[in-house]
Tab-separated table of C-alpha atoms and ligand atoms in Angstrom:
chain	number	residue	atom	x	y	z
B	1	MET	CA	69.549	98.035	64.413
B	2	GLU	CA	68.184	96.304	67.508
B	3	ARG	CA	70.166	97.046	70.642
B	4	LYS	CA	72.118	94.239	72.324
B	5	ARG	CA	70.643	93.331	75.691
B	6	VAL	CA	72.719	92.881	78.825
B	7	LEU	CA	71.686	91.769	82.316
B	8	ILE	CA	73.841	93.237	85.095
B	9	THR	CA	73.367	91.784	88.574
B	10	GLY	CA	74.501	93.789	91.595
B	11	ALA	CA	73.712	96.825	89.438
B	12	ALA	CA	72.966	99.197	92.340
B	13	GLY	CA	76.355	98.507	93.907
B	14	PHE	CA	79.677	100.230	93.422
B	15	LEU	CA	81.006	98.278	90.418
B	16	GLY	CA	77.609	97.280	89.002
B	17	SER	CA	76.519	100.910	88.712
B	18	HIS	CA	79.694	101.895	86.837
B	19	LEU	CA	79.160	98.925	84.513
B	20	CYS	CA	75.582	100.103	83.865
B	21	ASP	CA	76.984	103.515	82.872
B	22	ARG	CA	79.478	101.914	80.508
B	23	PHE	CA	76.952	99.672	78.752
B	24	ILE	CA	74.485	102.545	78.418
B	25	LYS	CA	77.296	104.583	76.876
B	26	GLU	CA	77.899	101.733	74.409
B	27	ASP	CA	74.159	101.891	73.525
B	28	TYR	CA	73.103	98.558	75.000
B	29	HIS	CA	69.715	97.854	76.520
B	30	VAL	CA	70.603	97.381	80.195
B	31	ILE	CA	68.541	95.295	82.600
B	32	ALA	CA	69.822	96.118	86.067
B	33	MET	CA	69.031	93.567	88.786
B	34	ASP	CA	69.635	94.006	92.508
B	35	ASN	CA	68.021	93.139	95.836
B	36	LEU	CA	69.606	96.256	97.445
B	37	ILE	CA	71.092	94.299	100.341
B	38	THR	CA	74.322	96.335	100.162
B	39	GLY	CA	73.580	98.517	97.141
B	40	ASP	CA	71.851	101.855	96.792
B	41	LEU	CA	69.420	102.990	94.095
B	42	GLN	CA	71.041	106.421	94.202
B	43	ASN	CA	73.971	104.901	92.303
B	44	ILE	CA	71.788	104.299	89.232
B	45	GLU	CA	68.908	106.745	89.633
B	46	HIS	CA	70.382	108.980	86.884
B	47	LEU	CA	69.650	106.126	84.434
B	48	PHE	CA	66.001	105.550	85.351
B	49	SER	CA	64.560	107.945	82.774
B	50	LEU	CA	66.358	106.259	79.857
B	51	GLU	CA	64.302	104.069	77.552
B	52	ASN	CA	67.172	101.546	77.240
B	53	PHE	CA	67.466	101.037	81.000
B	54	GLU	CA	65.248	99.012	83.315
B	55	PHE	CA	65.592	98.018	86.943
B	56	CYS	CA	64.440	94.747	88.440
B	57	HIS	CA	64.372	94.383	92.235
B	58	HIS	CA	65.200	90.711	92.718
B	59	ASP	CA	67.336	88.347	94.797
B	60	VAL	CA	69.357	86.296	92.292
B	61	SER	CA	69.737	83.443	94.789
B	62	LYS	CA	66.111	82.735	93.887
B	63	TYR	CA	64.969	81.678	90.422
B	64	VAL	CA	65.760	84.406	87.893
B	65	TYR	CA	63.339	85.146	85.071
B	66	VAL	CA	64.093	87.721	82.380
B	67	PRO	CA	61.757	88.027	79.394
B	68	GLY	CA	63.163	88.516	75.883
B	69	LYS	CA	66.588	87.840	74.453
B	70	LEU	CA	69.831	88.359	76.314
B	71	ASP	CA	73.254	88.727	74.732
B	72	TYR	CA	75.325	89.086	77.873
B	73	ILE	CA	75.054	88.514	81.614
B	74	LEU	CA	77.412	90.237	84.041
B	75	HIS	CA	77.095	88.597	87.447
B	76	PHE	CA	78.324	91.158	89.968
B	77	ALA	CA	75.813	90.591	92.776
B	78	SER	CA	77.545	89.703	96.036
B	79	PRO	CA	78.391	91.419	99.278
B	80	ALA	CA	81.993	92.451	98.735
B	81	SER	CA	83.338	94.075	101.869
B	82	PRO	CA	84.328	92.138	104.991
B	83	ILE	CA	81.817	94.066	107.095
B	84	ASP	CA	79.034	92.985	104.754
B	85	TYR	CA	79.961	89.363	104.425
B	86	LEU	CA	80.545	88.939	108.136
B	87	LYS	CA	77.088	90.373	108.751
B	88	ILE	CA	75.384	88.245	106.078
B	89	PRO	CA	77.542	85.148	105.625
B	90	ILE	CA	74.796	82.768	104.437
B	91	GLN	CA	73.499	85.196	101.785
B	92	THR	CA	77.101	85.646	100.640
B	93	LEU	CA	77.543	81.900	100.183
B	94	LYS	CA	74.161	81.638	98.476
B	95	VAL	CA	74.666	84.418	95.942
B	96	GLY	CA	78.043	82.960	94.923
B	97	SER	CA	76.671	79.441	94.601
B	98	LEU	CA	72.879	79.346	94.042
B	99	GLY	CA	72.860	82.802	92.438
B	100	THR	CA	75.620	81.838	90.024
B	101	HIS	CA	73.866	78.560	89.203
B	102	ASN	CA	70.589	80.368	88.491
B	103	LEU	CA	72.319	82.852	86.188
B	104	LEU	CA	74.328	80.177	84.370
B	105	GLY	CA	71.022	78.390	83.728
B	106	LEU	CA	69.557	81.616	82.394
B	107	ALA	CA	72.637	82.185	80.177
B	108	LYS	CA	72.305	78.658	78.776
B	109	ASN	CA	68.606	79.144	78.129
B	110	LYS	CA	69.155	82.475	76.352
B	111	ASN	CA	72.396	81.445	74.662
B	112	ALA	CA	74.020	84.469	76.327
B	113	ARG	CA	77.667	84.964	77.224
B	114	MET	CA	78.242	85.307	80.960
B	115	ILE	CA	81.051	86.960	82.906
B	116	ILE	CA	81.412	86.451	86.643
B	117	ALA	CA	83.015	88.828	89.120
B	118	SER	CA	85.601	86.733	90.872
B	119	THR	CA	88.202	88.212	93.152
B	120	SER	CA	91.817	88.246	94.234
B	121	GLU	CA	90.441	86.706	97.448
B	122	VAL	CA	90.481	83.313	95.657
B	123	TYR	CA	94.252	83.522	96.277
B	124	GLY	CA	93.606	83.863	100.046
B	125	ASP	CA	96.719	84.824	102.005
B	126	PRO	CA	99.121	84.166	99.115
B	127	SER	CA	102.580	82.673	99.339
B	128	VAL	CA	103.584	84.136	95.959
B	129	ASN	CA	103.721	87.806	95.041
B	130	PRO	CA	102.559	89.075	92.581
B	131	GLN	CA	99.733	86.586	92.104
B	132	PRO	CA	99.477	85.036	88.617
B	133	GLU	CA	96.269	83.288	87.508
B	134	GLU	CA	98.039	79.900	87.778
B	135	TYR	CA	98.452	80.279	91.548
B	136	TRP	CA	95.840	78.127	93.306
B	137	GLY	CA	95.656	80.120	96.486
B	138	ASN	CA	95.908	79.680	100.221
B	139	VAL	CA	92.401	79.946	101.649
B	140	ASN	CA	91.077	78.921	105.036
B	141	PRO	CA	87.596	77.517	104.270
B	142	VAL	CA	86.381	77.765	107.869
B	143	GLY	CA	87.910	81.130	108.790
B	144	PRO	CA	85.771	84.287	108.894
B	145	ARG	CA	86.643	85.155	105.288
B	146	GLY	CA	85.869	81.634	104.066
B	147	VAL	CA	82.226	82.505	103.306
B	148	TYR	CA	83.339	84.987	100.666
B	149	ASP	CA	86.517	83.344	99.378
B	150	GLU	CA	85.011	79.874	99.035
B	151	ALA	CA	81.790	81.190	97.463
B	152	LYS	CA	83.943	82.847	94.820
B	153	ARG	CA	86.050	79.716	94.303
B	154	PHE	CA	82.889	77.629	93.928
B	155	GLN	CA	81.518	80.267	91.546
B	156	GLU	CA	84.574	79.864	89.322
B	157	ALA	CA	84.327	76.060	89.400
B	158	MET	CA	80.621	76.112	88.523
B	159	THR	CA	81.184	78.603	85.707
B	160	MET	CA	84.014	76.539	84.265
B	161	ALA	CA	81.852	73.406	84.462
B	162	TYR	CA	79.098	75.124	82.423
B	163	HIS	CA	81.754	76.128	79.940
B	164	THR	CA	83.301	72.687	79.531
B	165	PHE	CA	80.166	70.555	79.984
B	166	HIS	CA	77.531	72.733	78.271
B	167	GLY	CA	79.816	74.706	75.953
B	168	LEU	CA	78.527	77.966	77.457
B	169	GLU	CA	80.484	81.117	76.592
B	170	THR	CA	81.883	82.238	79.946
B	171	ARG	CA	84.449	84.732	81.206
B	172	ILE	CA	86.026	84.987	84.658
B	173	VAL	CA	87.503	88.244	85.912
B	174	ARG	CA	89.560	88.154	89.108
B	175	ILE	CA	89.195	91.669	90.434
B	176	PHE	CA	91.821	93.159	92.727
B	177	ASN	CA	91.015	96.014	95.156
B	178	THR	CA	89.189	98.669	93.201
B	179	TYR	CA	88.185	102.133	94.368
B	180	GLY	CA	86.326	105.187	93.159
B	181	PRO	CA	83.134	107.197	93.584
B	182	ARG	CA	80.024	105.303	94.840
B	183	MET	CA	81.905	103.141	97.296
B	184	ARG	CA	80.099	103.197	100.625
B	185	LEU	CA	81.931	105.422	103.055
B	186	ASN	CA	81.450	103.025	105.949
B	187	ASP	CA	81.664	99.612	104.322
B	188	GLY	CA	84.913	98.812	106.073
B	189	ARG	CA	87.135	98.696	103.017
B	190	VAL	CA	90.419	100.388	103.728
B	191	LEU	CA	90.136	103.373	101.398
B	192	PRO	CA	86.693	104.643	102.446
B	193	ALA	CA	87.553	103.713	106.045
B	194	PHE	CA	90.625	105.988	106.047
B	195	ILE	CA	88.865	108.820	104.202
B	196	GLY	CA	85.826	108.532	106.491
B	197	GLN	CA	88.050	108.722	109.568
B	198	ALA	CA	89.889	111.738	108.149
B	199	LEU	CA	86.624	113.519	107.344
B	200	ARG	CA	85.247	112.827	110.837
B	201	GLY	CA	88.463	114.060	112.455
B	202	GLU	CA	89.311	110.619	113.864
B	203	ASP	CA	92.679	108.879	113.906
B	204	LEU	CA	93.266	106.471	111.011
B	205	THR	CA	93.202	102.833	112.109
B	206	VAL	CA	95.769	100.464	110.661
B	207	PHE	CA	95.311	96.800	111.488
B	208	GLY	CA	98.623	95.036	112.096
B	209	ASP	CA	101.918	96.897	111.793
B	210	GLY	CA	100.996	98.436	108.426
B	211	SER	CA	103.517	96.368	106.462
B	212	GLN	CA	100.863	94.325	104.642
B	213	THR	CA	100.439	95.413	101.037
B	214	ARG	CA	97.531	96.210	98.717
B	215	SER	CA	97.322	97.399	95.107
B	216	PHE	CA	94.476	99.768	94.255
B	217	CYS	CA	92.867	100.045	90.835
B	218	TYR	CA	90.726	103.001	89.808
B	219	VAL	CA	87.209	101.962	88.799
B	220	ASP	CA	87.356	103.309	85.206
B	221	ASP	CA	90.403	101.149	84.489
B	222	LEU	CA	88.656	98.089	85.914
B	223	VAL	CA	85.515	98.685	83.846
B	224	GLU	CA	87.608	98.958	80.684
B	225	GLY	CA	89.327	95.650	81.506
B	226	ILE	CA	86.001	93.914	82.167
B	227	TYR	CA	84.548	95.252	78.929
B	228	ARG	CA	87.511	93.989	76.917
B	229	LEU	CA	87.475	90.591	78.610
B	230	LEU	CA	83.760	90.128	77.975
B	231	LEU	CA	84.236	90.815	74.268
B	232	SER	CA	87.377	88.666	74.015
B	233	ASP	CA	87.344	84.944	73.267
B	234	TYR	CA	89.304	83.977	76.395
B	235	SER	CA	87.497	81.770	78.909
B	236	GLN	CA	90.200	81.181	81.554
B	237	PRO	CA	90.417	83.537	84.569
B	238	VAL	CA	92.085	86.916	84.028
B	239	ASN	CA	93.424	89.208	86.758
B	240	ILE	CA	92.351	92.822	86.430
B	241	GLY	CA	93.949	95.221	88.875
B	242	ASN	CA	96.662	97.782	89.268
B	243	PRO	CA	100.078	96.290	90.142
B	244	ASP	CA	101.210	99.500	91.860
B	245	GLU	CA	101.681	97.946	95.317
B	246	ILE	CA	101.771	99.956	98.531
B	247	THR	CA	101.914	99.096	102.218
B	248	ILE	CA	98.856	99.973	104.293
B	249	GLY	CA	101.092	102.172	106.482
B	250	GLN	CA	102.247	104.202	103.450
B	251	PHE	CA	98.697	104.346	102.167
B	252	ALA	CA	97.487	105.836	105.447
B	253	GLU	CA	100.176	108.516	105.103
B	254	GLU	CA	98.993	109.266	101.553
B	255	ILE	CA	95.431	109.744	102.799
B	256	ILE	CA	96.623	112.037	105.597
B	257	LYS	CA	98.404	114.189	102.991
B	258	LEU	CA	95.458	114.116	100.581
B	259	THR	CA	92.872	115.116	103.157
B	260	GLY	CA	95.080	117.480	105.143
B	261	THR	CA	93.868	115.917	108.393
B	262	THR	CA	95.876	116.616	111.527
B	263	GLN	CA	95.003	113.200	112.959
B	264	LYS	CA	97.557	110.406	113.337
B	265	VAL	CA	97.724	106.700	112.543
B	266	ILE	CA	96.856	104.240	115.301
B	267	TYR	CA	97.535	100.511	115.193
B	268	LYS	CA	95.242	97.630	116.149
B	269	GLU	CA	95.597	93.857	116.066
B	270	LEU	CA	95.659	92.188	112.638
B	271	PRO	CA	92.408	90.279	112.015
B	272	THR	CA	92.344	86.532	111.305
B	273	ASP	CA	93.513	85.443	107.837
B	274	ASP	CA	94.145	89.003	106.640
B	275	PRO	CA	96.267	88.679	103.459
B	276	LYS	CA	99.817	89.981	103.968
B	277	GLN	CA	100.371	90.854	100.336
B	278	ARG	CA	98.203	91.608	97.354
B	279	ARG	CA	99.490	92.495	93.912
B	280	PRO	CA	98.117	91.318	90.571
B	281	ASP	CA	100.293	89.803	87.899
B	282	ILE	CA	98.619	91.351	84.834
B	283	THR	CA	100.791	89.721	82.151
B	284	LYS	CA	97.712	87.918	80.751
B	285	ALA	CA	95.505	91.022	80.659
B	286	ARG	CA	98.286	92.896	78.853
B	287	ALA	CA	98.826	90.110	76.307
B	288	ILE	CA	95.235	89.004	75.691
B	289	LEU	CA	93.275	92.228	76.186
B	290	ASP	CA	95.972	94.785	75.444
B	291	TRP	CA	94.887	96.288	78.753
B	292	GLU	CA	96.723	97.978	81.559
B	293	PRO	CA	95.623	100.564	84.116
B	294	LYS	CA	95.930	104.189	83.058
B	295	VAL	CA	94.872	106.171	86.138
B	296	ASN	CA	97.615	106.673	88.703
B	297	ARG	CA	96.762	106.520	92.393
B	298	ALA	CA	97.235	110.242	93.065
B	299	ASP	CA	94.686	111.187	90.372
B	300	GLY	CA	92.206	108.444	91.252
B	301	LEU	CA	92.379	109.323	94.946
B	302	LYS	CA	91.714	112.997	94.241
B	303	ILE	CA	88.519	112.190	92.309
B	304	THR	CA	87.389	109.751	94.986
B	305	TYR	CA	88.091	112.167	97.830
B	306	GLU	CA	86.078	114.889	96.069
B	307	TYR	CA	83.155	112.446	95.829
B	308	PHE	CA	83.263	111.572	99.542
B	309	LYS	CA	83.773	115.189	100.602
B	310	ASN	CA	80.629	116.252	98.781
B	311	LEU	CA	78.363	113.610	100.335
B	312	PRO	CA	75.681	114.912	102.720
B	313	ALA	CA	76.825	115.178	106.337
B	314	GLU	CA	74.694	112.211	107.469
B	315	ALA	CA	76.724	109.910	105.177
B	316	LEU	CA	79.655	110.515	107.502
B	317	VAL	CA	77.938	108.995	110.531
B	318	ASN	CA	79.360	105.556	110.952
B	319	LYS	CA	76.554	103.251	112.043
B	320	GLU	CA	77.871	100.256	110.182
B	321	HIS	CA	81.037	98.999	111.750
B	322	LYS	CA	80.759	99.586	115.453
B	323	ASP	CA	80.134	95.893	116.078
B	324	PHE	CA	82.497	94.532	113.488
B	325	THR	CA	86.217	94.330	113.079
B	326	THR	CA	87.384	96.358	110.115
B	327	TYR	CA	89.879	94.820	107.786
B	328	ASN	CA	92.567	96.521	105.757
B	329	ARG	CA	91.007	95.250	102.564
H	401	NAD	N1	85.121	96.389	94.718
H	401	NAD	C1	86.144	95.563	94.693
H	401	NAD	O1	87.284	95.970	94.951
H	401	NAD	C2	85.947	94.107	94.338
H	401	NAD	C3	87.071	93.261	94.355
H	401	NAD	C4	86.896	91.943	94.001
H	401	NAD	C5	85.668	91.464	93.606
H	401	NAD	N2	84.588	92.291	93.610
H	401	NAD	C6	83.290	91.721	93.220
H	401	NAD	O2	82.565	92.624	92.412
H	401	NAD	C7	81.176	92.524	92.699
H	401	NAD	C8	80.622	93.882	93.074
H	401	NAD	O3	81.306	94.389	94.203
H	401	NAD	P1	81.061	95.871	94.734
H	401	NAD	O4	82.343	96.350	95.265
H	401	NAD	O5	80.377	96.648	93.708
H	401	NAD	O6	80.097	95.574	95.961
H	401	NAD	P2	78.695	96.280	96.357
H	401	NAD	O7	78.304	95.749	97.679
H	401	NAD	O8	78.808	97.752	96.183
H	401	NAD	O9	77.726	95.743	95.231
H	401	NAD	C9	77.158	94.469	95.270
H	401	NAD	C10	75.714	94.591	94.837
H	401	NAD	O10	75.133	93.276	94.785
H	401	NAD	C11	73.827	93.352	95.342
H	401	NAD	N3	73.467	91.995	95.808
H	401	NAD	C12	74.056	91.267	96.794
H	401	NAD	N4	73.429	90.079	96.925
H	401	NAD	C13	72.441	90.044	95.986
H	401	NAD	C14	71.460	89.087	95.623
H	401	NAD	N5	71.374	87.898	96.258
H	401	NAD	N6	70.615	89.380	94.619
H	401	NAD	C15	70.676	90.571	93.963
H	401	NAD	N7	71.592	91.528	94.276
H	401	NAD	C16	72.455	91.265	95.284
H	401	NAD	C17	73.944	94.374	96.450
H	401	NAD	O11	72.707	94.921	96.845
H	401	NAD	C18	74.869	95.405	95.801
H	401	NAD	O12	74.127	96.382	95.083
H	401	NAD	C19	81.022	91.489	93.800
H	401	NAD	O13	80.722	90.241	93.215
H	401	NAD	C20	82.408	91.450	94.423
H	401	NAD	O14	82.668	90.198	94.996
H	401	NAD	C21	84.695	93.597	93.982
């Protein structure tokens, strides 16, 4: 039987590369697209020799051409960490808007089903906790995070318009903080930031008083949720994340224990518009997808720490965030 064909954008990134692995495992033909602006070919180089895998170096904010049939498109291209989107704000807005439009056009042309990677950031700094899909959010469009949050909100609106106006099969996953191997050690997200500091023998930096909360989902659980959502018949947004909420202060303590570092926690000023609380309401994912996270934080952190510990020494050098404020994202 002919293999189903899937286009994955952002394929050389953290989540995109894990999605490539999953679709290869399910015996799809995977077309991986990326312009490598924040991604790394090392994340997918183990797939290059496979006959059902191809890589296309392309910026999806420009016209996207893919020959042959396509069954599914997974649009995961976008800078995703605050350091990245503060450095490249216009590209971030473009990939969420123009990139999404290009891919929706491609999906329509190929009669493919498309899923977009939205984010808990559409809820901004939320006034309800946990956040259900019905919550409309509290986003500052002109704040530093607006370039990411509003691109993602526009992306959802555009995707829903293609669904209602053109009858396109679309899916929207709102991803909450996810972690695991292949994150960039110095991308400014809180987990690699803490582990990187511990490995370098630096103090762990908490922004604010550490009382703000996050909920971390292990990447394998997220990928399973995305896979189920794509194959479901549900076109409204679905939260996928782990509701096990923790304060950033407690999380720093967990990392200190995990890594055995003798360093301490230091506190710096809370950045603008940093969300105070973040916890997914996953009632919908449970009911519609029969999905819930399986990997507890202690186990997921151990695997992730092993990955970071075994990176070559030069990966530890932090060239990325000396000029940028790090967020506890
Ligand atoms: N990791 C998380 O916790 C999280 C949470 C919410 C949403 N998301 C979303 O998931 C997606 C992937 O995030 P990630 O954590 O893997 O980030 P990442 O930076 O590791 O991966 C993003 C990939 O997209 C590529 N890319 C960016 N702009 C592009 C363009 N114009 N054309 C082609 N490729 C481009 C980058 O080179 C990179 O390989 C993003 O859309 C992000 O917004 C991630």
